[in-house]
XYZ file of C-alpha atoms in Angstrom:
526
model
C 31.429 -14.999 55.500
C 31.744 -11.204 55.900
C 31.714 -9.352 52.615
C 34.613 -7.186 51.426
C 34.261 -3.570 52.573
C 34.788 -2.336 49.024
C 31.478 -2.811 47.342
C 31.639 -4.378 43.836
C 28.620 -2.340 42.744
C 29.978 1.106 43.599
C 30.484 2.110 39.971
C 26.782 1.769 39.137
C 25.383 3.481 42.190
C 25.882 6.927 40.647
C 22.909 6.160 38.404
C 20.570 5.992 41.401
C 19.230 9.462 42.146
C 15.937 11.233 42.755
C 15.300 11.596 39.040
C 15.730 7.883 38.264
C 13.579 6.941 41.256
C 10.934 9.390 40.051
C 10.890 7.603 36.680
C 11.106 4.146 38.214
C 7.509 4.218 39.423
C 6.166 3.950 35.861
C 7.578 0.427 35.638
C 6.295 -0.752 39.014
C 3.069 -2.620 39.697
C 1.147 -1.869 42.914
C 2.296 -5.125 44.493
C 5.916 -4.162 43.709
C 5.433 -0.879 45.551
C 3.994 -2.698 48.565
C 6.912 -5.133 48.623
C 9.550 -2.406 48.366
C 7.934 -0.345 51.120
C 7.782 -3.445 53.315
C 11.484 -4.169 52.804
C 12.803 -0.602 52.962
C 10.848 1.360 55.554
C 12.439 1.159 58.982
C 9.389 2.286 60.961
C 6.580 -0.267 60.479
C 3.890 2.141 61.702
C 4.805 4.616 58.965
C 4.927 1.925 56.291
C 1.584 0.490 57.394
C -0.285 3.787 57.465
C 1.008 4.888 54.077
C 0.262 1.524 52.492
C -3.260 1.535 53.927
C -3.856 4.899 52.280
C -2.311 3.511 49.107
C -4.546 0.425 49.289
C -7.668 2.560 49.604
C -6.675 4.945 46.841
C -8.616 4.604 43.632
C -7.247 7.792 42.049
C -3.815 9.319 41.579
C -2.178 5.937 41.995
C 0.978 7.153 40.271
C 1.359 10.002 42.728
C 1.033 7.518 45.575
C 3.790 5.443 44.021
C 6.085 8.446 43.766
C 5.442 9.652 47.287
C 5.999 6.254 48.857
C 9.440 5.756 47.319
C 10.577 9.363 47.361
C 9.510 9.787 50.968
C 11.725 6.863 51.877
C 14.659 8.399 49.967
C 14.099 11.767 51.648
C 14.417 10.207 55.095
C 17.182 7.758 54.179
C 19.601 9.601 51.900
C 21.641 10.848 54.856
C 22.755 7.230 55.287
C 25.661 6.146 53.065
C 24.000 2.771 52.527
C 20.613 3.894 51.193
C 21.424 3.104 47.550
C 22.661 -0.340 48.518
C 19.453 -0.916 50.476
C 17.319 0.049 47.484
C 19.338 -2.113 45.097
C 19.128 -5.115 47.410
C 15.368 -4.651 47.843
C 14.942 -4.509 44.055
C 16.968 -7.713 43.776
C 14.996 -9.515 46.509
C 11.789 -8.587 44.652
C 13.391 -9.853 41.425
C 12.788 -6.536 39.678
C 15.621 -7.255 37.283
C 14.256 -5.046 34.503
C 14.521 -2.058 36.846
C 18.022 -3.060 37.902
C 19.086 -3.356 34.262
C 17.535 0.014 33.437
C 19.571 1.570 36.234
C 22.696 0.426 34.390
C 23.703 -2.580 36.499
C 24.768 -6.008 35.297
C 21.907 -8.155 36.601
C 24.086 -11.254 37.010
C 26.602 -9.335 39.106
C 23.821 -7.954 41.311
C 22.302 -11.421 41.758
C 25.675 -12.936 42.620
C 26.187 -10.265 45.238
C 22.747 -10.247 46.887
C 21.689 -13.911 46.452
C 17.962 -13.201 46.017
C 17.049 -16.896 46.123
C 18.888 -17.602 49.362
C 16.697 -16.702 52.318
C 19.596 -16.784 54.731
C 21.921 -14.243 53.088
C 21.440 -10.462 53.277
C 23.636 -7.375 53.196
C 21.599 -4.320 54.169
C 18.006 -5.557 54.364
C 17.132 -7.282 57.615
C 17.169 -11.092 57.102
C 13.892 -11.334 58.993
C 12.245 -9.051 56.462
C 13.674 -11.046 53.567
C 12.292 -14.220 55.121
C 8.879 -12.638 55.717
C 8.842 -11.345 52.147
C 9.513 -14.836 50.771
C 6.712 -16.041 53.014
C 4.418 -13.395 51.507
C 5.249 -14.693 48.038
C 4.158 -18.200 48.970
C 0.955 -17.509 50.896
C -2.043 -18.405 48.750
C -5.303 -16.466 48.882
C -6.865 -19.342 50.806
C -4.092 -19.381 53.400
C -4.145 -15.591 53.639
C -7.817 -15.771 54.564
C -7.089 -18.440 57.176
C -4.235 -16.362 58.587
C -6.561 -13.379 59.006
C -9.094 -15.520 60.858
C -6.366 -16.967 63.049
C -5.098 -13.520 63.996
C -8.644 -12.379 64.720
C -8.821 -15.025 67.445
C -5.848 -13.192 69.005
C -7.861 -9.930 68.798
C -5.762 -8.762 65.848
C -8.101 -7.555 63.114
C -6.474 -7.639 59.675
C -9.562 -8.669 57.703
C -9.441 -5.587 55.459
C -5.771 -6.002 54.579
C -5.261 -7.160 51.012
C -1.687 -8.405 51.272
C 0.485 -10.400 53.635
C 2.955 -7.524 53.872
C 0.300 -5.340 55.496
C -0.475 -8.065 58.002
C 3.171 -8.454 58.974
C 3.547 -4.679 59.278
C 0.554 -4.674 61.615
C 2.240 -7.309 63.765
C 5.458 -5.286 63.775
C 3.570 -2.126 64.721
C 2.057 -3.946 67.692
C 5.496 -5.277 68.677
C 4.194 -8.789 68.077
C 6.999 -9.208 65.567
C 10.276 -7.677 66.705
C 13.102 -7.117 64.230
C 16.032 -4.892 65.275
C 16.883 -2.023 62.979
C 20.246 -1.999 61.165
C 21.351 1.077 63.111
C 20.394 -0.238 66.554
C 23.173 -2.769 66.912
C 22.706 -2.994 70.667
C 19.376 -4.708 70.059
C 19.801 -8.337 69.052
C 16.373 -9.778 69.781
C 14.310 -11.354 67.022
C 10.791 -12.428 67.916
C 8.108 -13.540 65.475
C 5.495 -13.823 68.219
C 2.566 -16.142 67.546
C 3.282 -16.333 63.802
C 5.366 -19.563 63.836
C 2.760 -21.358 65.961
C 0.024 -20.327 63.557
C 2.000 -21.272 60.460
C 2.791 -24.726 61.858
C -0.799 -25.542 60.890
C -0.118 -24.625 57.242
C 1.739 -27.629 55.745
C 2.564 -25.777 52.525
C 4.544 -23.239 54.562
C 6.416 -25.611 56.859
C 9.777 -24.734 55.295
C 9.326 -21.058 56.133
C 7.957 -21.871 59.573
C 11.154 -23.767 60.293
C 13.270 -20.806 59.185
C 11.248 -18.450 61.386
C 11.717 -20.628 64.450
C 15.418 -21.167 63.838
C 16.096 -17.493 63.145
C 14.210 -16.542 66.290
C 16.154 -19.062 68.370
C 19.635 -18.449 67.031
C 19.771 -14.928 65.610
C 22.752 -12.831 66.701
C 22.234 -9.435 65.194
C 25.806 -8.257 65.591
C 26.880 -11.059 63.257
C 23.839 -11.301 61.016
C 23.865 -8.238 58.794
C 26.352 -8.833 56.014
C 26.563 -12.528 56.883
C 25.090 -15.755 55.739
C 23.199 -17.023 58.743
C 24.927 -20.370 58.813
C 23.927 -21.308 62.338
C 20.353 -21.902 61.285
C 19.637 -25.588 61.178
C 17.696 -25.914 57.966
C 17.146 -29.614 58.492
C 14.958 -28.870 61.472
C 12.050 -28.133 59.193
C 11.365 -31.843 58.844
C 10.388 -31.928 62.484
C 7.645 -29.392 61.862
C 5.896 -31.139 59.034
C 2.369 -31.909 60.110
C 1.136 -35.158 58.720
C -1.845 -34.725 56.482
C -4.931 -36.673 57.352
C -6.105 -39.002 54.639
C -8.883 -40.506 56.663
C -11.741 -39.036 54.628
C -10.339 -39.748 51.186
C -11.575 -42.883 49.531
C -11.809 -44.457 46.158
C -14.568 -43.693 43.709
C -15.166 -47.438 43.788
C -17.379 -46.875 46.825
C -19.804 -44.768 44.850
C -19.673 -47.168 41.948
C -21.111 -49.728 44.360
C -23.640 -47.406 45.954
C -26.449 -47.534 43.407
C -26.051 -51.271 43.072
C -26.364 -51.921 46.798
C -29.248 -49.594 47.612
C -31.264 -51.190 44.837
C -30.696 -54.656 46.246
C -33.536 -56.204 48.201
C -31.823 -56.253 51.568
C -35.019 -56.117 53.589
C -34.954 -59.879 54.140
C -32.247 -59.335 56.715
C -34.461 -57.034 58.758
C -38.029 -57.335 59.902
C -40.015 -54.167 59.266
C -42.476 -52.803 61.771
C -46.192 -52.752 61.265
C -46.532 -49.038 60.618
C -50.292 -49.227 61.124
C -49.629 -49.424 64.840
C -48.078 -46.215 66.183
C -49.154 -46.730 69.777
C -45.553 -47.325 70.836
C -44.127 -44.382 68.875
C -43.484 -40.698 69.445
C -46.364 -38.671 68.087
C -46.093 -36.181 65.256
C -48.290 -33.197 66.056
C -48.193 -31.539 62.660
C -47.325 -33.541 59.568
C -46.909 -30.299 57.604
C -44.087 -29.253 59.956
C -42.534 -32.249 61.649
C -39.767 -30.296 63.350
C -36.482 -28.480 62.865
C -33.308 -29.839 61.292
C -30.127 -27.909 62.078
C -27.130 -28.584 59.790
C -23.597 -27.409 60.587
C -21.086 -27.941 57.800
C -17.468 -27.403 58.830
C -15.369 -27.765 55.682
C -12.633 -25.131 56.088
C -10.386 -24.798 59.126
C -7.807 -22.378 60.475
C -5.644 -22.366 63.617
C -6.869 -20.133 66.440
C -5.442 -18.862 69.698
C -7.371 -21.457 71.684
C -6.372 -24.388 69.477
C -2.726 -23.285 69.644
C -2.827 -22.859 73.422
C -4.358 -26.342 73.655
C -1.352 -27.675 71.704
C -3.509 -28.917 68.856
C -0.898 -29.110 66.082
C -3.186 -31.042 63.770
C -3.506 -29.724 60.253
C -7.192 -29.990 59.496
C -7.529 -30.281 55.748
C -10.331 -28.693 53.775
C -13.193 -31.198 53.601
C -13.853 -31.128 49.881
C -17.175 -32.761 49.032
C -18.820 -31.887 52.341
C -21.097 -29.348 50.650
C -22.572 -32.276 48.705
C -23.531 -33.838 52.032
C -25.046 -30.601 53.312
C -27.097 -30.196 50.140
C -28.300 -33.799 50.281
C -29.361 -33.429 53.918
C -31.159 -30.149 53.227
C -33.043 -31.710 50.333
C -34.220 -34.825 52.157
C -35.136 -33.002 55.376
C -37.225 -30.447 53.489
C -38.880 -33.324 51.658
C -39.762 -34.802 55.061
C -41.341 -31.469 56.100
C -38.616 -30.264 58.430
C -37.748 -26.600 58.819
C -34.053 -26.552 57.857
C -31.484 -24.149 59.298
C -27.928 -24.448 57.959
C -24.605 -22.798 58.734
C -21.088 -23.249 57.408
C -17.632 -22.852 58.960
C -18.486 -21.647 62.461
C -15.910 -21.202 65.203
C -16.623 -22.815 68.567
C -18.427 -19.774 69.971
C -20.431 -19.198 66.805
C -21.488 -22.835 66.688
C -22.988 -22.816 70.169
C -24.603 -19.443 69.469
C -26.099 -20.799 66.247
C -27.545 -23.881 67.953
C -28.805 -21.762 70.861
C -30.512 -19.311 68.499
C -32.142 -22.113 66.514
C -33.632 -23.904 69.525
C -34.655 -20.608 71.125
C -36.051 -18.716 68.138
C -37.012 -21.268 65.485
C -38.261 -24.279 67.426
C -41.982 -24.002 68.221
C -44.210 -25.900 70.632
C -45.837 -27.933 67.853
C -42.508 -29.263 66.581
C -42.262 -32.996 67.228
C -38.609 -33.800 66.418
C -35.302 -31.948 66.493
C -32.405 -33.128 64.316
C -28.857 -31.775 64.442
C -26.363 -32.806 61.757
C -22.680 -31.956 62.212
C -20.246 -32.489 59.334
C -16.619 -32.023 60.319
C -13.315 -33.581 61.332
C -13.305 -35.261 64.704
C -11.714 -37.377 67.380
C -13.377 -39.674 69.842
C -16.466 -37.992 71.223
C -15.566 -34.603 69.723
C -15.844 -32.609 66.535
C -13.661 -29.744 65.341
C -15.059 -26.293 64.727
C -13.723 -24.008 62.005
C -11.192 -22.484 64.413
C -9.703 -25.972 65.023
C -11.122 -26.198 68.547
C -12.432 -29.525 69.814
C -16.049 -29.502 70.972
C -17.508 -32.428 72.859
C -20.739 -33.868 71.530
C -21.677 -34.179 75.184
C -21.577 -30.380 75.518
C -23.892 -30.016 72.532
C -26.230 -32.529 74.121
C -26.211 -30.582 77.379
C -27.197 -27.432 75.491
C -30.143 -29.210 73.896
C -31.186 -30.491 77.321
C -30.778 -27.118 79.060
C -33.463 -24.609 79.989
C -32.773 -22.834 76.689
C -34.036 -25.962 74.935
C -37.163 -26.161 77.055
C -39.345 -26.612 73.968
C -37.356 -29.776 73.172
C -37.849 -31.428 76.552
C -39.627 -34.752 76.252
C -39.241 -34.707 72.472
C -36.871 -36.893 70.445
C -33.556 -35.258 69.591
C -31.444 -36.864 66.861
C -27.742 -36.060 66.441
C -26.088 -37.203 63.219
C -22.298 -36.867 63.248
C -20.182 -37.231 60.110
C -16.615 -36.751 61.293
C -13.225 -37.798 60.073
C -11.425 -39.394 62.994
C -8.025 -37.684 63.022
C -5.489 -39.665 65.038
C -3.749 -36.654 66.593
C -3.937 -35.609 70.224
C -2.891 -32.506 72.133
C 0.832 -32.558 72.914
C 0.117 -31.797 76.562
C -2.400 -34.618 76.909
C -1.303 -37.505 74.752
C -3.666 -40.010 76.336
C -6.823 -37.981 76.062
C -7.948 -39.516 72.774
C -7.260 -43.023 71.594
C -9.669 -43.361 68.686
C -12.513 -41.769 66.832
C -16.233 -41.805 67.471
C -18.132 -41.929 70.770
C -16.359 -43.023 73.922
C -19.140 -44.626 75.923
C -22.804 -44.196 76.638
C -21.914 -41.561 79.216
C -22.883 -39.050 76.525
C -26.432 -40.335 76.728
C -27.329 -39.507 80.280
C -30.625 -37.830 79.359
C -33.604 -39.435 77.717
C -35.004 -38.901 74.229
C -31.638 -38.789 72.469
C -30.525 -40.755 69.428
C -26.931 -40.199 68.306
C -25.774 -41.697 65.026
C -22.040 -41.609 64.348
C -20.572 -42.110 60.897
C -18.139 -44.538 62.470
C -17.559 -46.537 65.621
C -14.591 -46.066 67.962
C -11.219 -46.909 66.412
C -12.603 -46.645 62.882
C -12.456 -43.891 60.298
C -15.081 -42.120 58.212
C -14.544 -41.830 54.467
C -15.539 -39.088 52.075
C -15.308 -38.738 48.320
C -14.009 -35.266 47.504
C -16.453 -34.881 44.627
C -19.524 -36.881 45.660
C -19.610 -36.507 49.443
C -19.310 -39.013 52.279
C -20.382 -42.635 52.050
C -22.320 -42.389 55.309
C -24.330 -39.218 54.631
C -25.107 -40.054 51.003
C -26.416 -43.514 51.895
C -28.314 -42.132 54.880
C -30.122 -39.620 52.663
C -30.976 -42.278 50.086
C -32.369 -44.636 52.713
C -34.375 -41.896 54.417
C -35.978 -41.088 51.090
C -36.776 -44.761 50.437
C -37.895 -45.826 53.906
C -38.976 -42.824 56.006
C -42.657 -43.472 55.323
C -42.318 -47.189 56.129
C -39.916 -47.720 58.996
C -38.754 -46.088 62.201
C -35.244 -44.668 62.577
C -33.801 -47.682 64.392
C -34.451 -49.912 61.417
C -33.418 -47.273 58.876
C -30.147 -46.651 60.697
C -29.521 -50.377 60.942
C -29.880 -50.737 57.182
C -27.619 -47.739 56.576
C -24.992 -49.350 58.799
C -25.343 -52.588 56.836
C -24.859 -50.886 53.455
C -21.984 -48.648 54.589
C -20.168 -51.593 56.136
C -20.733 -53.713 53.040
C -19.411 -51.014 50.694
C -16.382 -50.287 52.866
C -15.566 -53.980 53.109
C -15.592 -54.274 49.322
C -13.211 -51.325 48.914
C -11.091 -52.547 51.846
C -11.866 -49.617 54.124
C -12.818 -49.999 57.778
C -15.905 -47.943 58.613
C -18.772 -49.115 60.787
C -21.471 -46.556 61.669
C -22.912 -46.854 65.154
C -25.939 -45.375 66.888
C -26.764 -45.143 70.566
C -30.094 -44.246 72.037
C -32.049 -43.220 75.088
C -35.269 -42.938 73.112
C -38.292 -44.196 75.026
C -40.371 -45.030 71.980
C -40.070 -45.786 68.306
C -39.309 -42.745 66.203
C -40.886 -42.218 62.805
C -40.070 -39.197 60.680
C -43.234 -39.606 58.691
C -46.601 -41.119 59.507
C -49.210 -42.010 56.921
């Protein structure tokens, strides 16, 4: 409904002048200044540059405060609405103590400007009010993810300390388009890639829905001074991305762990005669058996490539995965492997990391190469930190390429701990049907042993405090049996224990390994 032309706050506006604004800065925190500049400045380039200077300033902060607000007044006071704009911005920022000090009845101001209703504005652009509310609800963790996401679009905002600065950067680049109040001929609203990025942030789904609806239905001629009633607020339910719970599991699993690994389960398996290594891969140097490369992907953010591939999956933080990484590092060092670890790599960084390891750290005398990948996954693929799917087959090809020449003819072990997220690209709904490896087509070359935390159509479970069932049991069994048995038998026993534990806690997880090894593989020879 259009507001009455006679403003109910006219009587108090006489108290807003250069002197009161000059004094106002003493009651404002730096983040209040940033918010007011974001809401009030019409030219985003000007707001951004001045706030960047303000952000870098370590001295004369008060003078920066004064100049930022007074500069806006200097350029805006020729408009009859500038006092209304300031008052509304103060109300949106909930700076009620300032409003009261200016002589206004706070309740009257709130009733007029509806600070808690995203869809109602008078003089401030509704898109800015919506973006400001979004800024209020972005956590430090999500802000960091947003910066990484934008970097994949070649938009560098890493040094920006607030969401407002990021949005001003997008406005300056015309990647967010909001018409100015005095350009009524322009009615386009465009939030660019922002809604697609924020779809991957479940905590912000409500605001993502508002962004999309405002972008689709905004009519600027009717928006300012209106409640934007044509926005379908119920649409937000369609954007909620279902959280994966596939790696969460009861602590009961780890209550059973010590009990089961101490059981004498060897009667189910016949151990090899380790005195006879004639049918085994040789270990050239027992002081340095080989290289173990560990990639721990535990934090994820949406990237340009994942968005373009229609991957709308929200990949949750893999709490507890660091426990797995630490356990693997400890056992592999104990077994005399040179360990190289990396955390949260995007798809390009991951391949570069593996390439650098096999090129620069693997030596001719190394006998075994082990690669451990801890991440979310779908059938035959793992996710990198930028939410891009990478095929295990492509990793295998890299290890078998000319770059990995020093690995040719040597056993290469891939250990994959991956949650099997049951979400596929929207544009290719039949590409994935389950988790884990698809077929033995990944094992075209010889001397490979791939051990998956779970078989196709099953899930992998992880305790958020203790780590994953699969990796923790694997490390325990390697420590107990590496000097007695070859990997086939060790992996078989790990599969037995994992399956037994998961059956008892009523979870379906069955590790599986596939091999093109030509001989038995021992990690340690006496």
